[in-house]
GROMACS .gro file of C-alpha atoms in nm:
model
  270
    1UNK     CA    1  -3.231   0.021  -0.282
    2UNK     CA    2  -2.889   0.061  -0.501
    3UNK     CA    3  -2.671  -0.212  -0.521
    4UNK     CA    4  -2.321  -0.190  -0.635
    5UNK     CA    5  -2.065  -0.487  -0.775
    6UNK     CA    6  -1.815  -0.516  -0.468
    7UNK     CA    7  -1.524  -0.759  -0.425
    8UNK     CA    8  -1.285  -0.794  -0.113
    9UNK     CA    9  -0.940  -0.954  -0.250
   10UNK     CA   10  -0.649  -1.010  -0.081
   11UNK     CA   11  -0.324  -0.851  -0.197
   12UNK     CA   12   0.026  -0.923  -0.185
   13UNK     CA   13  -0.106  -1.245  -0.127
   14UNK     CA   14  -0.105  -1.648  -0.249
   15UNK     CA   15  -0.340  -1.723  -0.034
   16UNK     CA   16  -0.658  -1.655   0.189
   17UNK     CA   17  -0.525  -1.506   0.501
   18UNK     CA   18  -0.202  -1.325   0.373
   19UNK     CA   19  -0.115  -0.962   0.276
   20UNK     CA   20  -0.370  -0.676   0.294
   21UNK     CA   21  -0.746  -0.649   0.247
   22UNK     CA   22  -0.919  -0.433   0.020
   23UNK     CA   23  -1.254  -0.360  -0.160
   24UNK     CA   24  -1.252  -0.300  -0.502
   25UNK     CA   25  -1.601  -0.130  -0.615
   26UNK     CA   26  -1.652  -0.032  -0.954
   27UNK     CA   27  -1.910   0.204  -1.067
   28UNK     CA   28  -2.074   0.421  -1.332
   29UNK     CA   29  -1.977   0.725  -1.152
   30UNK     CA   30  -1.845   0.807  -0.844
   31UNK     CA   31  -2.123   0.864  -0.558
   32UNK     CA   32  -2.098   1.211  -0.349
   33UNK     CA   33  -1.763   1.205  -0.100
   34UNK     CA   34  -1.952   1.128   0.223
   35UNK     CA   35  -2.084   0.847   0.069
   36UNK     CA   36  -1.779   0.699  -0.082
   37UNK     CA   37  -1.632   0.737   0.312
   38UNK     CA   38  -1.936   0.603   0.471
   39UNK     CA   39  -1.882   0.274   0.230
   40UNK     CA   40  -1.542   0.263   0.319
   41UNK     CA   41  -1.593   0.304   0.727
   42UNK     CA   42  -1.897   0.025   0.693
   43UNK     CA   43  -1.617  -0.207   0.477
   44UNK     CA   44  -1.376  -0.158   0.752
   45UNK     CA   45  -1.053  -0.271   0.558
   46UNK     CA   46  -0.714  -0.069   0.505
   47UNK     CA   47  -0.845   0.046   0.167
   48UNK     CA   48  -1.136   0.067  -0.024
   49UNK     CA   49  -1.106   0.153  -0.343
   50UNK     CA   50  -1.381   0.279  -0.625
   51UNK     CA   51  -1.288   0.254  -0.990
   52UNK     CA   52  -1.511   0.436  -1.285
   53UNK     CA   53  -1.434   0.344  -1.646
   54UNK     CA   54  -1.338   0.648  -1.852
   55UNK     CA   55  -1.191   0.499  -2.164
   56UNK     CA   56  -1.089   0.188  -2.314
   57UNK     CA   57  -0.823   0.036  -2.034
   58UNK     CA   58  -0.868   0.346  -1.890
   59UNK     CA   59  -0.995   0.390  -1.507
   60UNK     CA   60  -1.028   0.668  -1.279
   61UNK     CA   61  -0.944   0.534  -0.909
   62UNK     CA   62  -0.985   0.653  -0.576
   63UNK     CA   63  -0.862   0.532  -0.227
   64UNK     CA   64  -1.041   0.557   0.078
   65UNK     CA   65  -0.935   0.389   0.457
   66UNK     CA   66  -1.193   0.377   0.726
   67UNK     CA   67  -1.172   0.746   0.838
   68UNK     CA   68  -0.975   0.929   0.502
   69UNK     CA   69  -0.913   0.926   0.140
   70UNK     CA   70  -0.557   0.901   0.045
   71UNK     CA   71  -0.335   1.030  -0.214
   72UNK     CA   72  -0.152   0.690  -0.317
   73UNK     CA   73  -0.251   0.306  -0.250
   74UNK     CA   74  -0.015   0.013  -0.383
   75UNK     CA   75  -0.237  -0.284  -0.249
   76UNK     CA   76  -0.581  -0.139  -0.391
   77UNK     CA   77  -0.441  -0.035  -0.659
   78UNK     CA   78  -0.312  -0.428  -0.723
   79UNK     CA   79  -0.648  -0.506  -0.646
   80UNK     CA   80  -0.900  -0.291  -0.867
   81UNK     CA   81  -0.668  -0.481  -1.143
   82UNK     CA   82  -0.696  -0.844  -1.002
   83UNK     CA   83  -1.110  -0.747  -1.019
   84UNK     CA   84  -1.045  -0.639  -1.355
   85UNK     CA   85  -0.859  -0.885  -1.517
   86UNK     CA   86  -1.004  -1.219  -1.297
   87UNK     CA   87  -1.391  -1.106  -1.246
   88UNK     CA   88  -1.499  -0.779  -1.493
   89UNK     CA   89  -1.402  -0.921  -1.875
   90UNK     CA   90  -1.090  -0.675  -1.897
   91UNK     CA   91  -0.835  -0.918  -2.137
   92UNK     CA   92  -0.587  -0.622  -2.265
   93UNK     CA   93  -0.273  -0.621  -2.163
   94UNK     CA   94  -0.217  -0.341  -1.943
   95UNK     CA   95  -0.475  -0.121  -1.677
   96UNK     CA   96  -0.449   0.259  -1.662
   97UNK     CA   97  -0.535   0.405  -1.347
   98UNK     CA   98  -0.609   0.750  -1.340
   99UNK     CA   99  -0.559   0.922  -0.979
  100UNK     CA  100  -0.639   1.300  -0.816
  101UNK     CA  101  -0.245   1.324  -0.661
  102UNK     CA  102  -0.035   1.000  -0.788
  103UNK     CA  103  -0.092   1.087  -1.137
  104UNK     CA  104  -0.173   0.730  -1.399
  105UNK     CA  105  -0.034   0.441  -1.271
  106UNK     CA  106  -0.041   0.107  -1.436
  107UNK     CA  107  -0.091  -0.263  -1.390
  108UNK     CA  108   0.023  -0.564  -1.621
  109UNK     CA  109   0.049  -0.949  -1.588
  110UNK     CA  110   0.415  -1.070  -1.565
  111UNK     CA  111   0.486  -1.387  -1.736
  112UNK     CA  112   0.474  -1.597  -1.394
  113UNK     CA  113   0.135  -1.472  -1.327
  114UNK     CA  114   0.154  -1.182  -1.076
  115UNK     CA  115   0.108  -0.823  -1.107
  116UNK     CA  116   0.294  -0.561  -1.200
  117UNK     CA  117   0.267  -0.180  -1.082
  118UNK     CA  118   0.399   0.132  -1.210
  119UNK     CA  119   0.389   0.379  -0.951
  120UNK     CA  120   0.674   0.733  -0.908
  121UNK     CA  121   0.966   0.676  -0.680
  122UNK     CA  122   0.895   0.912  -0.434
  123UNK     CA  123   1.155   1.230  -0.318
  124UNK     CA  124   1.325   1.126   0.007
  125UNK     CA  125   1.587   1.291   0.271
  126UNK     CA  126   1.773   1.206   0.565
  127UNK     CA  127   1.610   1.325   0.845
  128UNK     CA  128   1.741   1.301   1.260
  129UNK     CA  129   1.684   1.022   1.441
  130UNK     CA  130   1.449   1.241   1.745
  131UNK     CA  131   1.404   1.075   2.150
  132UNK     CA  132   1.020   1.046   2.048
  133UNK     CA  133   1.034   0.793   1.746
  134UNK     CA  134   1.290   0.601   1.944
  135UNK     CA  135   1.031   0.594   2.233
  136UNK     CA  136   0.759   0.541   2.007
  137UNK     CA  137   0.920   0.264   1.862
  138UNK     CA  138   1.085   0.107   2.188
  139UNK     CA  139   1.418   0.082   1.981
  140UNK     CA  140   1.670   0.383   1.832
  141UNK     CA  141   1.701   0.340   1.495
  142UNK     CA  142   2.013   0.336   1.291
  143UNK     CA  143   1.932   0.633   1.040
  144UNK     CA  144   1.582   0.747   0.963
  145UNK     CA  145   1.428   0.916   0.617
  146UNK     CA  146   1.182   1.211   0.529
  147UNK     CA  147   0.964   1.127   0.185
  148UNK     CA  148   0.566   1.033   0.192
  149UNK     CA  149   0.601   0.887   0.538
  150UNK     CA  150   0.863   0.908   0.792
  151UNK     CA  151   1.121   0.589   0.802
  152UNK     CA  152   1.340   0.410   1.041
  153UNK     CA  153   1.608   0.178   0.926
  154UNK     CA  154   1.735  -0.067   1.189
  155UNK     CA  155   2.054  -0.311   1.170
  156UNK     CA  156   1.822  -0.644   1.188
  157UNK     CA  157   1.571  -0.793   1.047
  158UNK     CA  158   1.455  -0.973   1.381
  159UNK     CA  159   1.444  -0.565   1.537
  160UNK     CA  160   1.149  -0.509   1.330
  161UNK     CA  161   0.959  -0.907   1.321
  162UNK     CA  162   0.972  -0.863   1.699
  163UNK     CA  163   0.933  -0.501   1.751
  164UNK     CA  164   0.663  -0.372   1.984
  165UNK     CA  165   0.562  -0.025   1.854
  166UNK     CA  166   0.346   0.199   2.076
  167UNK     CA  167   0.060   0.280   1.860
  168UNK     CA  168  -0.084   0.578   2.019
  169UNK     CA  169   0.240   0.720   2.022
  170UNK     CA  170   0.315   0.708   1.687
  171UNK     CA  171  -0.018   0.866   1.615
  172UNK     CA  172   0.079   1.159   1.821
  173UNK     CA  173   0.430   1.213   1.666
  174UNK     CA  174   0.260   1.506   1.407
  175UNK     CA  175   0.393   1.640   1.158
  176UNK     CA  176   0.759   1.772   1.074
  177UNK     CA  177   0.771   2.013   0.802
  178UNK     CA  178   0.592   1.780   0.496
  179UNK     CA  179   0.684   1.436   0.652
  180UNK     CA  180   0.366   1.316   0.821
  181UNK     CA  181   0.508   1.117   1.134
  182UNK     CA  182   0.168   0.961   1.234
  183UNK     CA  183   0.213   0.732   0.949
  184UNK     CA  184   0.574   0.545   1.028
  185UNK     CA  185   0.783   0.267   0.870
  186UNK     CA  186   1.091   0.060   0.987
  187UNK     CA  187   1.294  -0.190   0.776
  188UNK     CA  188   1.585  -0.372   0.787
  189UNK     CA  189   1.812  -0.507   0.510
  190UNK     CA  190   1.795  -0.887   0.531
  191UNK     CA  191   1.530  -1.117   0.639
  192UNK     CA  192   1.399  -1.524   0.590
  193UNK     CA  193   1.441  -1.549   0.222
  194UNK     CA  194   1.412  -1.207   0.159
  195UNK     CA  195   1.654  -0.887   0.095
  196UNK     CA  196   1.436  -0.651   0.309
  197UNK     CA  197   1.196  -0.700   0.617
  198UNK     CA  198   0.991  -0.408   0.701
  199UNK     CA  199   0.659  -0.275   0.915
  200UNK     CA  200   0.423  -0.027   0.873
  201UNK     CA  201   0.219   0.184   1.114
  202UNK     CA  202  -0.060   0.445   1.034
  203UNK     CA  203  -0.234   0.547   1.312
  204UNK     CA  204  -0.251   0.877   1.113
  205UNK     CA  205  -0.475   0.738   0.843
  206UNK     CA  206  -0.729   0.498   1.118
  207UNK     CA  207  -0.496   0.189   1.059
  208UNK     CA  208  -0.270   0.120   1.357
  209UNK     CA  209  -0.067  -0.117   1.128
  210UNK     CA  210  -0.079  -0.226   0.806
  211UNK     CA  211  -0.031  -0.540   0.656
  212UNK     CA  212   0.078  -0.485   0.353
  213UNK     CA  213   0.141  -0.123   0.176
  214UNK     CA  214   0.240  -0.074  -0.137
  215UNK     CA  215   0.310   0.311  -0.109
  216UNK     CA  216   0.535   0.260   0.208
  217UNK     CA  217   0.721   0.043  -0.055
  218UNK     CA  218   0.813   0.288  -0.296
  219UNK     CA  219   0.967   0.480  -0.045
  220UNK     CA  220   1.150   0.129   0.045
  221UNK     CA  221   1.262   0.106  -0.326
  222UNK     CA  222   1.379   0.514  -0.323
  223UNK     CA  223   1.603   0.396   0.015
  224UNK     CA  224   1.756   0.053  -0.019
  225UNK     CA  225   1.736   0.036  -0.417
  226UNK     CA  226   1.995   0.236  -0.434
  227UNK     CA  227   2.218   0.051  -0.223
  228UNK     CA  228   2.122  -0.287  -0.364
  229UNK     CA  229   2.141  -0.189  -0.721
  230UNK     CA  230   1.881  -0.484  -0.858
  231UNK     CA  231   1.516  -0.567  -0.786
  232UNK     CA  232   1.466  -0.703  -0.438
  233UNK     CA  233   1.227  -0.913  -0.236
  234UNK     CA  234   1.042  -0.754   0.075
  235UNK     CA  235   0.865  -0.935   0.354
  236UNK     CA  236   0.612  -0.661   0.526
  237UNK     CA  237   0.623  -0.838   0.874
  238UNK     CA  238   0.235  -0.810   1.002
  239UNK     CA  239   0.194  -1.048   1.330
  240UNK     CA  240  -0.010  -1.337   1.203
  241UNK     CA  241  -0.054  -1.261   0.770
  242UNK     CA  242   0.250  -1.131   0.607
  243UNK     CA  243   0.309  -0.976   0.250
  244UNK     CA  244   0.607  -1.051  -0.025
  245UNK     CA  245   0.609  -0.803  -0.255
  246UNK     CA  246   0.893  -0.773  -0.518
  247UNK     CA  247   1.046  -0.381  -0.568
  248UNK     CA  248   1.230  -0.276  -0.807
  249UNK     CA  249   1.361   0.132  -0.852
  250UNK     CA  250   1.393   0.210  -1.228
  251UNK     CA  251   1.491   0.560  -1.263
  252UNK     CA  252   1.257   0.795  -1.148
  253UNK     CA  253   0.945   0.511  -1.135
  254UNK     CA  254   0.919   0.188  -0.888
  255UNK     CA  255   0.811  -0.131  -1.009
  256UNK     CA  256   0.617  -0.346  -0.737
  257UNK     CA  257   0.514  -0.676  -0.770
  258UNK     CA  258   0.260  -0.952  -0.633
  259UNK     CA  259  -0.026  -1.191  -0.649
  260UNK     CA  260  -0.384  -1.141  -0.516
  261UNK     CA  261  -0.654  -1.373  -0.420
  262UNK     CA  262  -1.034  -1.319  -0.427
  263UNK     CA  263  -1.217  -1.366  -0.069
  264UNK     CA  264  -1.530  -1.196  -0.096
  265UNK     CA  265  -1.759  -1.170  -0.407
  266UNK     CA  266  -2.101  -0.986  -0.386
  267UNK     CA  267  -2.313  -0.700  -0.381
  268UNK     CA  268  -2.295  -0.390  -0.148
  269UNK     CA  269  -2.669  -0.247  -0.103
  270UNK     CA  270  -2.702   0.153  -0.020
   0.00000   0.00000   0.00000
């Protein structure tokens, strides 16, 4: 029997119980594909995500929900470098991440203690507000974008906190041209302490919703940074945990921000 280092941390969080799960697994190599999914269905969390040392502060890193692997994962990502830096010896200053379709992201302390990502600010467009989101969403939507994801913007924060999105029928939405509809965000400028309040559903990717997603928020930074001109707060409004992640849109890149807390430390047996 194998067993392989495996940790299940908490990002975008201070605390137990906040922000999104993932499992960070690090290993020599990475195991055949079906296997890496087969870890990640049995895990059962938004993300897991496998990380093989190729250099020094160098990692490759792959993403994998319950049912897919995916091309770009903020929270994971936060988290193969809180299992780094807190439980795996790594003291430099900065993680390289080295991915199949996001290209090398990186990960540094900030002098108050949290993390800080490097990911690209994503291409975006305005796209038509259609009778099927609106449905789909049980509200019409202000304006809506095309980029990674497909997103609504609404006129108040308390639209999204209380919205009640039909899951099945966002996961039937498809596909418009490149914009995959069957995973769907909404925000709102404004919110309890925060510049921006937003939600994210991906029924697309075998998560109805998501608690806290660090790609959906560089598509946040590529629509409101703009418009605010400064880095911003975000609340991701999951029922019951709740993320803050910080977002800032530097040229063509987006800085993204947060803490992370280790829940689960142990061994995963094959």
């Amino acid at each position: 029997m194998t067993s392989l280092p495996f940790y299940q941390i908490d990002a975008f969080a201070s605390r137990t119980f906040e922000g999104n799960q993932a499992c960070v697994m690090p290993m020599d190599s990475f195991l055949p594909d079906e296997t890496l999914q087969a870890i990640a269905a049995e895990n059962n969390v938004a993300e897991t995500a496998f990380i093989v040392q190729t250099g020094e502060g160098v990692w490759d890193l792959r993403w994998f929900t319950p049912t897919v692997e995916v091309p770009l994962c903020g929270h994971a990502t936060l988290a193969s470098a809180h299992a780094l830096f807190s439980h795996l010896g790594y003291d430099g200053e900065e993680v390289a991440f080295d991915t199949r379709q996001s290209g090398q992201l990186t990960v540094k302390r900030t002098p108050d203690g949290r993390y800080e990502m490097d990911f690209p600010a994503p291409e975006i467009r305005k796209m038509d507000v259609t009778e099927d989101v609106a449905a789909a969403l049980g509200a019409w939507p202000l304006e809506a974008w095309g980029g990674p994801f497909y997103a609504a913007v609404f006129a108040d924060p308390e639209d999204i906190v209380s919205m009640q999105a039909d899951i099945d029928l966002i996961g039937k939405l498809g596909v418009m041209k490149d914009v995959n509809r069957g995973n769907l965000g909404v925000l709102a400028a404004g919110g309890d302490g925060v510049d921006v309040t937003s939600r994210f559903f991906a029924p697309a990717s075998g998560i109805p919703e998501d608690p806290a997603t660090g790609s959906w928020h560089c598509m946040v930074a590529a629509i409101m940074g703009p418009r605010l001109k400064r880095a911003f707060d975000c609340y991701q409004a999951y029922p019951g945990r709740g993320a803050k992640i910080g977002v800032e849109l530097v040229g063509d890149r987006v800085k993204l921000r947060g803490d992370a807390v280790t829940v689960i430390e142990g061994k995963f047996s094959l």
